[in-house]
Structure formats: C-alpha cells, structure tokens
PDB file of C-alpha atoms in Angstrom:
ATOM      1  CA  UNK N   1       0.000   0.000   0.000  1.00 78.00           C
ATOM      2  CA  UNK N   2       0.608   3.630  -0.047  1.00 85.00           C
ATOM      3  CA  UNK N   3       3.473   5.165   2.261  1.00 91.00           C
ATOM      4  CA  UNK N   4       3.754   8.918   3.140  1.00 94.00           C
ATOM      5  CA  UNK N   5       6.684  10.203   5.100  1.00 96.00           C
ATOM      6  CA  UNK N   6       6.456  14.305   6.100  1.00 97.00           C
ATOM      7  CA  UNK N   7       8.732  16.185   7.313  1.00 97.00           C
ATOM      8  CA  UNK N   8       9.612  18.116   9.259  1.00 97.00           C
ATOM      9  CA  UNK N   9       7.496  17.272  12.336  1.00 96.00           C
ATOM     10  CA  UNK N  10       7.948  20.854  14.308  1.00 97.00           C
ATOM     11  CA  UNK N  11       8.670  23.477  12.777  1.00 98.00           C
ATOM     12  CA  UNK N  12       9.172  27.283  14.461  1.00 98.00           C
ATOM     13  CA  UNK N  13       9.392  30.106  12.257  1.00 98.00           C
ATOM     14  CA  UNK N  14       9.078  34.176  13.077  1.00 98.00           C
ATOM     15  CA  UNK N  15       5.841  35.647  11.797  1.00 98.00           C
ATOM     16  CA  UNK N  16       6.552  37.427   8.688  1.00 97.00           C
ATOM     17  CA  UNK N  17       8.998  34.158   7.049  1.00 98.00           C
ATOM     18  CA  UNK N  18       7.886  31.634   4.752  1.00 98.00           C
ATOM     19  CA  UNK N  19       7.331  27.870   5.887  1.00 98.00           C
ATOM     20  CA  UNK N  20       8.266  25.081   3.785  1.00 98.00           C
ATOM     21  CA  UNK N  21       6.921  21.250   4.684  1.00 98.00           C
ATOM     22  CA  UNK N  22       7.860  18.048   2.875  1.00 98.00           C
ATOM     23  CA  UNK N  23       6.740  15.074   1.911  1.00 98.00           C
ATOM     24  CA  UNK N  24       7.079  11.940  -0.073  1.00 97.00           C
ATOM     25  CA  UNK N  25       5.243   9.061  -1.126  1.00 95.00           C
ATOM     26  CA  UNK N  26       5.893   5.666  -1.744  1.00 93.00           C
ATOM     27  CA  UNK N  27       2.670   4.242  -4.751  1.00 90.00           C
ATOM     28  CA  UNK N  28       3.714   6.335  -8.348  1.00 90.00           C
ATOM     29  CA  UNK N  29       0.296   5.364  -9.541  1.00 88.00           C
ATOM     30  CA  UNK N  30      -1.353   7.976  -6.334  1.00 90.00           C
ATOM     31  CA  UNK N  31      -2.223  10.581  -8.020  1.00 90.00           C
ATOM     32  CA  UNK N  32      -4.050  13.235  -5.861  1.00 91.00           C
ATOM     33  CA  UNK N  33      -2.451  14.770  -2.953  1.00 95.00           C
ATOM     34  CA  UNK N  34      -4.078  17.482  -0.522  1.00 95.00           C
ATOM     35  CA  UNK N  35      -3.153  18.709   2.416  1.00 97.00           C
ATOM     36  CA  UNK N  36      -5.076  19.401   5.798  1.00 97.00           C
ATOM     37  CA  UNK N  37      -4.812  21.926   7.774  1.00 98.00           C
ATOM     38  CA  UNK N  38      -6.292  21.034  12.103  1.00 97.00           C
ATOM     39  CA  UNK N  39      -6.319  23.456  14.730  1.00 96.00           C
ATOM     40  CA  UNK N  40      -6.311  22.152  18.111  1.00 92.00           C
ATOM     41  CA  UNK N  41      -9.253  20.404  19.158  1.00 91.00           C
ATOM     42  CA  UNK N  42     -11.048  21.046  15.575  1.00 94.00           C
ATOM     43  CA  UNK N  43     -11.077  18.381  12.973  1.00 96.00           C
ATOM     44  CA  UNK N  44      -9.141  18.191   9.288  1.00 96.00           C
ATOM     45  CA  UNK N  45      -9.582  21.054   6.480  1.00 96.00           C
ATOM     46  CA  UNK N  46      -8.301  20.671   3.178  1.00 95.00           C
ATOM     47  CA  UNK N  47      -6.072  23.726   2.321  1.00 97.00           C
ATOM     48  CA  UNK N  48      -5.081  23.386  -0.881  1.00 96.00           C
ATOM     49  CA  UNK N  49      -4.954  20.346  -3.340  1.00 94.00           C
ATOM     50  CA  UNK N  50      -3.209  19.226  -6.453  1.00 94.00           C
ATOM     51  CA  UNK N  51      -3.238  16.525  -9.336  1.00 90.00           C
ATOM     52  CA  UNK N  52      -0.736  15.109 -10.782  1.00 85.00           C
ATOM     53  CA  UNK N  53      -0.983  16.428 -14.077  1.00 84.00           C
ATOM     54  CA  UNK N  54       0.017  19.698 -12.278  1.00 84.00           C
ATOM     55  CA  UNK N  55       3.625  20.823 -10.888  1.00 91.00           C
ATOM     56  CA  UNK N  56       2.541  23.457  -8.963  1.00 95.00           C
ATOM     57  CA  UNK N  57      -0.628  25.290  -7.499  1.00 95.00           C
ATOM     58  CA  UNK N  58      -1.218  28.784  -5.702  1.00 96.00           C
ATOM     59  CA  UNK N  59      -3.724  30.202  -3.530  1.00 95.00           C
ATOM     60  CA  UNK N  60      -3.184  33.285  -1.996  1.00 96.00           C
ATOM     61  CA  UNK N  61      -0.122  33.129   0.621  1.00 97.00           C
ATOM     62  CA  UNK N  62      -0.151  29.092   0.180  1.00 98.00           C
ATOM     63  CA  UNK N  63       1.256  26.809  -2.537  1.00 98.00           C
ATOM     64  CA  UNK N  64       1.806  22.970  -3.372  1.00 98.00           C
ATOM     65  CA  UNK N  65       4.459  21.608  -5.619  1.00 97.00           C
ATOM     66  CA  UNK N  66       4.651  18.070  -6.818  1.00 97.00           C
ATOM     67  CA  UNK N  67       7.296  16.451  -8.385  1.00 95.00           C
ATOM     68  CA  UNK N  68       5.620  13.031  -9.806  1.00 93.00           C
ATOM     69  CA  UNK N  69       9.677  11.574 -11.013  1.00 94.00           C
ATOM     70  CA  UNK N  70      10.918  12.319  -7.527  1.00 95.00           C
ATOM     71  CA  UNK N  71       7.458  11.351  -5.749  1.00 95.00           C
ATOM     72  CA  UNK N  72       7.736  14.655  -3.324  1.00 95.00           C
ATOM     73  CA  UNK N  73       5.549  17.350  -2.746  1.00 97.00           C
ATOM     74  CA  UNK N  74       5.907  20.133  -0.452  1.00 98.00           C
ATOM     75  CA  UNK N  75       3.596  23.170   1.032  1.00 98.00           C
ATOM     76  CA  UNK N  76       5.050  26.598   0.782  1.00 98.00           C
ATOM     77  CA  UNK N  77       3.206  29.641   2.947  1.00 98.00           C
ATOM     78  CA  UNK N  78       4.690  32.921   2.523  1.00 97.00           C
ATOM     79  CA  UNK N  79       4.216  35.871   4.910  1.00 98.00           C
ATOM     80  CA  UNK N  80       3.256  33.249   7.849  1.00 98.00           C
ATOM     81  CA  UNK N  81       0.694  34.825  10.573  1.00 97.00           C
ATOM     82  CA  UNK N  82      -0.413  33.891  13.930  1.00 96.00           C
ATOM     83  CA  UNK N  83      -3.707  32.260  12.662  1.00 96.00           C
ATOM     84  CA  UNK N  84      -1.390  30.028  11.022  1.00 97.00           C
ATOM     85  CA  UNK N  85      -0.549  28.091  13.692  1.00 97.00           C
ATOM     86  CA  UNK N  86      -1.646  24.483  13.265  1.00 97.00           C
ATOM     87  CA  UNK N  87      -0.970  21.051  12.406  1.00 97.00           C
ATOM     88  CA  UNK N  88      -0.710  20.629   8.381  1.00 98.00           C
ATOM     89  CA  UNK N  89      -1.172  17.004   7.086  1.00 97.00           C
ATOM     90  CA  UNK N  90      -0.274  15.973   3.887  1.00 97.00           C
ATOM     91  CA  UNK N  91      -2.165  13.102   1.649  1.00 94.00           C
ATOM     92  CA  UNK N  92      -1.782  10.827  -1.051  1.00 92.00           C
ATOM     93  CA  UNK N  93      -4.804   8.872  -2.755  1.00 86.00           C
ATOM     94  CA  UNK N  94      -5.144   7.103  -6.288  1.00 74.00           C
ATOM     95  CA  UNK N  95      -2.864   4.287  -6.004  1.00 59.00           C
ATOM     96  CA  UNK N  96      -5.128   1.493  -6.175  1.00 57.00           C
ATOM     97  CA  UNK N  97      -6.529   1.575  -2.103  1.00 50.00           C
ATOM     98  CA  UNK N  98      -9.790   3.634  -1.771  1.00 66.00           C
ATOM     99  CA  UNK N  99      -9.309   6.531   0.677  1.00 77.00           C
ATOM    100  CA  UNK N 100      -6.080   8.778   1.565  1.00 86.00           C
ATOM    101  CA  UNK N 101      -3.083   8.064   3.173  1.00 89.00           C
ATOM    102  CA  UNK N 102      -1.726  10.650   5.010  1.00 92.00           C
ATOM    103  CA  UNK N 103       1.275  11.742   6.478  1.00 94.00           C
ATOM    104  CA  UNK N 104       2.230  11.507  10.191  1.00 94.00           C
ATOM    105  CA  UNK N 105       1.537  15.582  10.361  1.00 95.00           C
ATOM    106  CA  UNK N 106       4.100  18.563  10.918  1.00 97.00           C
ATOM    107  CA  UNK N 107       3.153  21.124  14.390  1.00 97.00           C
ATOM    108  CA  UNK N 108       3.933  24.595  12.832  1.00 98.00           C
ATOM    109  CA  UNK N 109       4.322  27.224  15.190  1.00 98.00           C
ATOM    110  CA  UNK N 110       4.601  30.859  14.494  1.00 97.00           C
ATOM    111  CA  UNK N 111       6.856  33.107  16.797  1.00 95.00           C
ATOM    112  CA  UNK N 112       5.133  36.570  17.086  1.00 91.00           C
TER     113      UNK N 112
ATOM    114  CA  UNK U   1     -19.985  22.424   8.905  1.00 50.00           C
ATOM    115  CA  UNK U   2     -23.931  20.689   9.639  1.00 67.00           C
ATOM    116  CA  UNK U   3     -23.184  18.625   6.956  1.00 93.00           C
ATOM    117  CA  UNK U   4     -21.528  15.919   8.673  1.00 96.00           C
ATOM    118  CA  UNK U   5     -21.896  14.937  12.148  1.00 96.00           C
ATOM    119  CA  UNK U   6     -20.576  12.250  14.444  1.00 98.00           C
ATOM    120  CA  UNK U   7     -22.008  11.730  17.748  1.00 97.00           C
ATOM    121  CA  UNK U   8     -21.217  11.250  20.902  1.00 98.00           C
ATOM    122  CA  UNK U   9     -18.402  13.712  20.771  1.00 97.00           C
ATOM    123  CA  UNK U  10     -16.938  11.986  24.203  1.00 98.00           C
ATOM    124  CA  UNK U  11     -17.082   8.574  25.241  1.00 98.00           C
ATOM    125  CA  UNK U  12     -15.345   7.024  28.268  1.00 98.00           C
ATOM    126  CA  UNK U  13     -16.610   3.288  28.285  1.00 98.00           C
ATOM    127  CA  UNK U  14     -14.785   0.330  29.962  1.00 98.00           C
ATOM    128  CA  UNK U  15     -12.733  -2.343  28.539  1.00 98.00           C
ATOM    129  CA  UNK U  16     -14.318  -5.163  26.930  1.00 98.00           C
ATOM    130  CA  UNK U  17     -17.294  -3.273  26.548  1.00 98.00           C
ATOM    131  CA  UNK U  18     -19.087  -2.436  23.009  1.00 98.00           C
ATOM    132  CA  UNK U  19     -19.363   0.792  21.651  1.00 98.00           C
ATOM    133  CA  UNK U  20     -20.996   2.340  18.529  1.00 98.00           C
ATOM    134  CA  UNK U  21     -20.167   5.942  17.287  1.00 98.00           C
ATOM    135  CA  UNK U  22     -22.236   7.550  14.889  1.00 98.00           C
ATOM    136  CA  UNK U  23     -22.093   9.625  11.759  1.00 98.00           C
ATOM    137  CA  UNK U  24     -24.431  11.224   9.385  1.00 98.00           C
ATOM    138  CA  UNK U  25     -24.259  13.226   6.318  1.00 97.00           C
ATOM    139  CA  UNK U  26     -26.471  15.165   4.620  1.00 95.00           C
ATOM    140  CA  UNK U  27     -24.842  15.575   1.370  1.00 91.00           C
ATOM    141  CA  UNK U  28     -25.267  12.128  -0.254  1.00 89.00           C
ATOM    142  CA  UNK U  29     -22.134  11.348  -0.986  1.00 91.00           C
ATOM    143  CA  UNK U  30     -21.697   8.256  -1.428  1.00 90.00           C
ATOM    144  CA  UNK U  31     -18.003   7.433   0.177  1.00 91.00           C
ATOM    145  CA  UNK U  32     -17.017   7.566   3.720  1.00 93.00           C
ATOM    146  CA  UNK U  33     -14.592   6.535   5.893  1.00 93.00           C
ATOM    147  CA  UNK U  34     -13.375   5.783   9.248  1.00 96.00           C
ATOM    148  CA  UNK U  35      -9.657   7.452  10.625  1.00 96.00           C
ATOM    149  CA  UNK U  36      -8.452   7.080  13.971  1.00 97.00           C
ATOM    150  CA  UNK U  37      -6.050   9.731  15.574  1.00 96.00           C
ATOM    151  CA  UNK U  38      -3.046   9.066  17.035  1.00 94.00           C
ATOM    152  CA  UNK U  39       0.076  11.099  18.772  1.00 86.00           C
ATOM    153  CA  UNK U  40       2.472  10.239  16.250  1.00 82.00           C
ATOM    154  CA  UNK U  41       0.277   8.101  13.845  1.00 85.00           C
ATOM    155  CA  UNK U  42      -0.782  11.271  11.948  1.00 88.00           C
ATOM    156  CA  UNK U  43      -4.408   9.758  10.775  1.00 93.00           C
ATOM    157  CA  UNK U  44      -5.030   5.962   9.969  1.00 93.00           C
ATOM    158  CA  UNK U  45      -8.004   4.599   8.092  1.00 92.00           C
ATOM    159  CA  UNK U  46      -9.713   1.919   9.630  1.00 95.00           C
ATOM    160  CA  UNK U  47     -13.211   1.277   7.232  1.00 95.00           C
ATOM    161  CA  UNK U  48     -14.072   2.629   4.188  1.00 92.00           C
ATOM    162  CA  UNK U  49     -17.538   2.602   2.418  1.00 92.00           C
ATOM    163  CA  UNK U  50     -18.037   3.716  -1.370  1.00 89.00           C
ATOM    164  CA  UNK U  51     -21.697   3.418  -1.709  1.00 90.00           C
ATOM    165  CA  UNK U  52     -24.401   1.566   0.646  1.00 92.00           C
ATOM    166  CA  UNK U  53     -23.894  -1.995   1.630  1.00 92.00           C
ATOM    167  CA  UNK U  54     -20.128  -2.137   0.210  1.00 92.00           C
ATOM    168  CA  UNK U  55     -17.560  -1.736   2.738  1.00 94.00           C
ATOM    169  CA  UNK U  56     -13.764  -2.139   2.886  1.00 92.00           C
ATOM    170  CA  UNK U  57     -10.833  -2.754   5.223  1.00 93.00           C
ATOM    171  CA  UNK U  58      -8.304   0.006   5.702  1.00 91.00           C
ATOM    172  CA  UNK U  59      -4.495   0.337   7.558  1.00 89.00           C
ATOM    173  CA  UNK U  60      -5.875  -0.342  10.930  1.00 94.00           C
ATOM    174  CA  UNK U  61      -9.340  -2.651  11.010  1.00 96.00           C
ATOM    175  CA  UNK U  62      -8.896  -5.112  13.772  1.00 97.00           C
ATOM    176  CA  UNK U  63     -11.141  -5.087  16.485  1.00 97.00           C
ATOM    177  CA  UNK U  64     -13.771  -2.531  14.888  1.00 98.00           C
ATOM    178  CA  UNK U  65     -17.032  -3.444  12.641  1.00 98.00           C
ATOM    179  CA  UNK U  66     -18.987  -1.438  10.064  1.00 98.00           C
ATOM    180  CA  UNK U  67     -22.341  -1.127   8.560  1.00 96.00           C
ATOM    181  CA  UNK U  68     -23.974   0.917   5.782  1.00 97.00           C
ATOM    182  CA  UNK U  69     -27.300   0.046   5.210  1.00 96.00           C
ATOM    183  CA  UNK U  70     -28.155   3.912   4.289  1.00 95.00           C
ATOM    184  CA  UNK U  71     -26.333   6.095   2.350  1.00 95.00           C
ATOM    185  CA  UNK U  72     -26.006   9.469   4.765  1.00 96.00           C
ATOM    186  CA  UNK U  73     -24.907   6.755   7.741  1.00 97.00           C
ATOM    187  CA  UNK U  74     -21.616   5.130   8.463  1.00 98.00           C
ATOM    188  CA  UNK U  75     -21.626   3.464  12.036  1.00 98.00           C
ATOM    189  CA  UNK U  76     -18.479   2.024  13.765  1.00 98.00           C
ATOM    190  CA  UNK U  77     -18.824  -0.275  16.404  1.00 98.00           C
ATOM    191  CA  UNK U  78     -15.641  -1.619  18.924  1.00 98.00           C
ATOM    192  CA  UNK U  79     -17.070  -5.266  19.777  1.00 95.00           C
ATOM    193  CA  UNK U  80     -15.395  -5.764  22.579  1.00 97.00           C
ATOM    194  CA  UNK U  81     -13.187  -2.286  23.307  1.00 98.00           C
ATOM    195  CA  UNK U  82      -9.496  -2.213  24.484  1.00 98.00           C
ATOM    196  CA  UNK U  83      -7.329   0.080  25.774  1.00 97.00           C
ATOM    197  CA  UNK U  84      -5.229   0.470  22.768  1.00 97.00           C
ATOM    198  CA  UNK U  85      -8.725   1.571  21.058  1.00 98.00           C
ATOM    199  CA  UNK U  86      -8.336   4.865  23.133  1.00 98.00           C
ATOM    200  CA  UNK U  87      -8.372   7.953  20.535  1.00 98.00           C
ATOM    201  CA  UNK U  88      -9.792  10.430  18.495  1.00 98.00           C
ATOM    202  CA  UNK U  89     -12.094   9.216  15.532  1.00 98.00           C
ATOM    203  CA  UNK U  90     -13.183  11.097  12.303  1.00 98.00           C
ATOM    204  CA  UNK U  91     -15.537  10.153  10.174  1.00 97.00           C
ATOM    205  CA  UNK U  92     -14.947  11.794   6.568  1.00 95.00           C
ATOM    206  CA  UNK U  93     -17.020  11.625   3.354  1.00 93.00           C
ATOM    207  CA  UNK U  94     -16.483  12.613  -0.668  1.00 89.00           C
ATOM    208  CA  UNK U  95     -18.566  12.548  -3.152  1.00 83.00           C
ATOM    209  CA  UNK U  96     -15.978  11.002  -5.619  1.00 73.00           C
ATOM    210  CA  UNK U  97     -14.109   8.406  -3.675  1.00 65.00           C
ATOM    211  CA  UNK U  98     -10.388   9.274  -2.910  1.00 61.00           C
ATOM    212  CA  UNK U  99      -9.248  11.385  -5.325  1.00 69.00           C
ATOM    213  CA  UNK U 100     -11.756  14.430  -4.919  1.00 79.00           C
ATOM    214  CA  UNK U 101     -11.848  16.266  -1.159  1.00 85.00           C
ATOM    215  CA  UNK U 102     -12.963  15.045   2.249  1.00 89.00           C
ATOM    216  CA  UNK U 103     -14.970  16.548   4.529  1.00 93.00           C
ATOM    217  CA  UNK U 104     -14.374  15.311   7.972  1.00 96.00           C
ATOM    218  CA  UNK U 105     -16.965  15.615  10.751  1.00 96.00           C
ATOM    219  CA  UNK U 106     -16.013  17.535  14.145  1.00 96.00           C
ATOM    220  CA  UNK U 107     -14.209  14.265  15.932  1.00 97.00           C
ATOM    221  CA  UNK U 108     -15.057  11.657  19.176  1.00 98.00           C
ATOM    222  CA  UNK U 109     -12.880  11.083  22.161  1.00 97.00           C
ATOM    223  CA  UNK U 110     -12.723   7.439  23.120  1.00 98.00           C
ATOM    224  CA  UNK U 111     -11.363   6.580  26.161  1.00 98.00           C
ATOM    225  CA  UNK U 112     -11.245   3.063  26.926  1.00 98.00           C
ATOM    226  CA  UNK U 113     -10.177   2.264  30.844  1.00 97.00           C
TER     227      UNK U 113
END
C-alpha cells in the first residue's frame, strides 16, 4: 500500500517568514495529494490540493508543488501569521486503495 | 460544517465493553470513511464505504465493525473495546471516492479504561 513520510514534524518560524513542509510518497500510480490543515481540538480542512498532471498550485499566501519523477511534494506559505498556527497534514490517494493516506503531520508554530 | 456529524463527541466506556459511534451526512455522498487519531500516527483509516452496503478494510481494522445500510450513515462499532482503542475518531465523506476532497466531521474522544 501507499506510504507517506512528512517532514519536518515541528517546525518554528518568526511571523513574517515563509514555511516550507515536505513530503514523499511511496505508490507512483497515487495521483491526488491534498493537504489538511487542524487546529487544536477542531477536525481536518483541506487547504489546498493538487493533481498530478500539475507541478505546482497557488492560492493566496499558500502553494503545493509536486514532483511526480521524484514522488515529493511540499507546502510553501509565505508571509506566515499567527492564525497560522496548526498542524498541516499531507495526503496521497489514487494508487489502487480507496481513501487517503496521510502523512504523520508537521506542528507549525509561528513566533510573534 | 452541519453537513456531517458524528455523535457522541466523548465517550469514556470500559474495557471489553461495546461501543458504537455515529455519523451522518447530509450531502449524499456516497463514500465515507473511518480514521483514527493518534500522537504520532498522523491519521489511519480503519473502514471505508463507497456506496451503501459495500464496505472495505483500511491500515488499521482489527477489532472494529462497520455497517452501511443507508447512504447518509456510516456506524463504527468496537465489539469488545481495548485500551489500545483509546483515541480520536473522524468520520470523513467525498462525493468522488479518494481522489476528490474530504470533509471530515467535528471528531469523538474514546477513552477506553
């Protein structure tokens, strides 16, 4: 079955600076990959997704890159804020197994 | 969001006990799934259900049983509940299988002592 790995699994960075997360993924037939964003206590929201016929997608002050030869993708926010303090999950579906496999999570804390 | 809703939020039962969470959603979609919550485990998928009366094994489905007789339901029940079984459960649903989003309902604390 499918195997995501993310990384890193804190990460601390000043209000203002960009935050980069990473993960890979294990089934090159997956082929759908979103990632969740949960604040403490509330449950999963999807952020942002991508396909794989797509290298890269951009909303606002977030954006996904996938590299299908390398089988990474990573989550870029720019300009980080307060609000952004959460735990982002990243996913991988399509592979052959019916729902998503997601990654272990990353804590992301933003230093005022 | 109203449109999916698991129930009870909290449970503390006892082991060896059974237990049934709930969840309901109103958007007929017609797959959803089971995740437990784990320090460290990120989110594993226990049951998964594409359309009413088909169901499927996920990572993690030992010791838990599901049913789907209607579409807008997706019960899990622990048969005989161990401590292990402690965590947070989501209940998510799509309307396109895995490859389109999931909406996950608010969450229920087991605690199994």
């Amino acid at each position: 079955g499918e195997n995501v790995e993310q990384h890193p699994s804190t990460l601390s960075v000043q209000e203002g600076d960009s935050a980069v997360i990473k993960c890979t993924y294990s089934d090159s037939a997956s082929n759908y990959f979103p990632w969740y964003k949960q604040e403490l206590g509330k449950r999963p929201q999807l952020i942002i997704d991508i396909r794989s016929n797509v290298g890269e997608k951009k909303d606002q002050r977030i954006a996904v890159t996938l590299n299908k030869t390398a089988k990474h993708f990573s989550l870029h926010i720019t300009e980080t804020q307060p609000e952004d303090s959460a735990v982002y999950f990243c996913a991988a579906a399509g592979g052959g197994a019916d729902g998503l496999t997601f990654g272990k999570g990353t804590h992301l804390i933003i230093q005022p | 969001d109203a449109g999916i809703t698991q129930s009870p939020r909290y449970k503390i039962t006892e082991t060896g006990r059974q237990v049934t969470l709930m969840c309901h959603q109103t958007w007929s979609h017609s797959y959803m799934f089971w995740y437990r919550q784990d320090l460290g485990h990120g989110l594993r998928l226990i049951y998964y259900s594409a359309a009413a009366d088909i169901t499927d094994k996920g990572e993690v489905p030992d010791g838990y049983v599901v049913s789907r007789s209607k579409t807008e339901n997706f019960p899990l029940t622990l048969e005989s509940a161990t401590r292990s079984q402690t965590s947070v459960y989501f209940c998510a649903s799509s309307d396109a299988g895995e490859n389109t989003e999931a909406f996950f309902g608010q969450g229920t604390r087991l605690t199994v002592v």
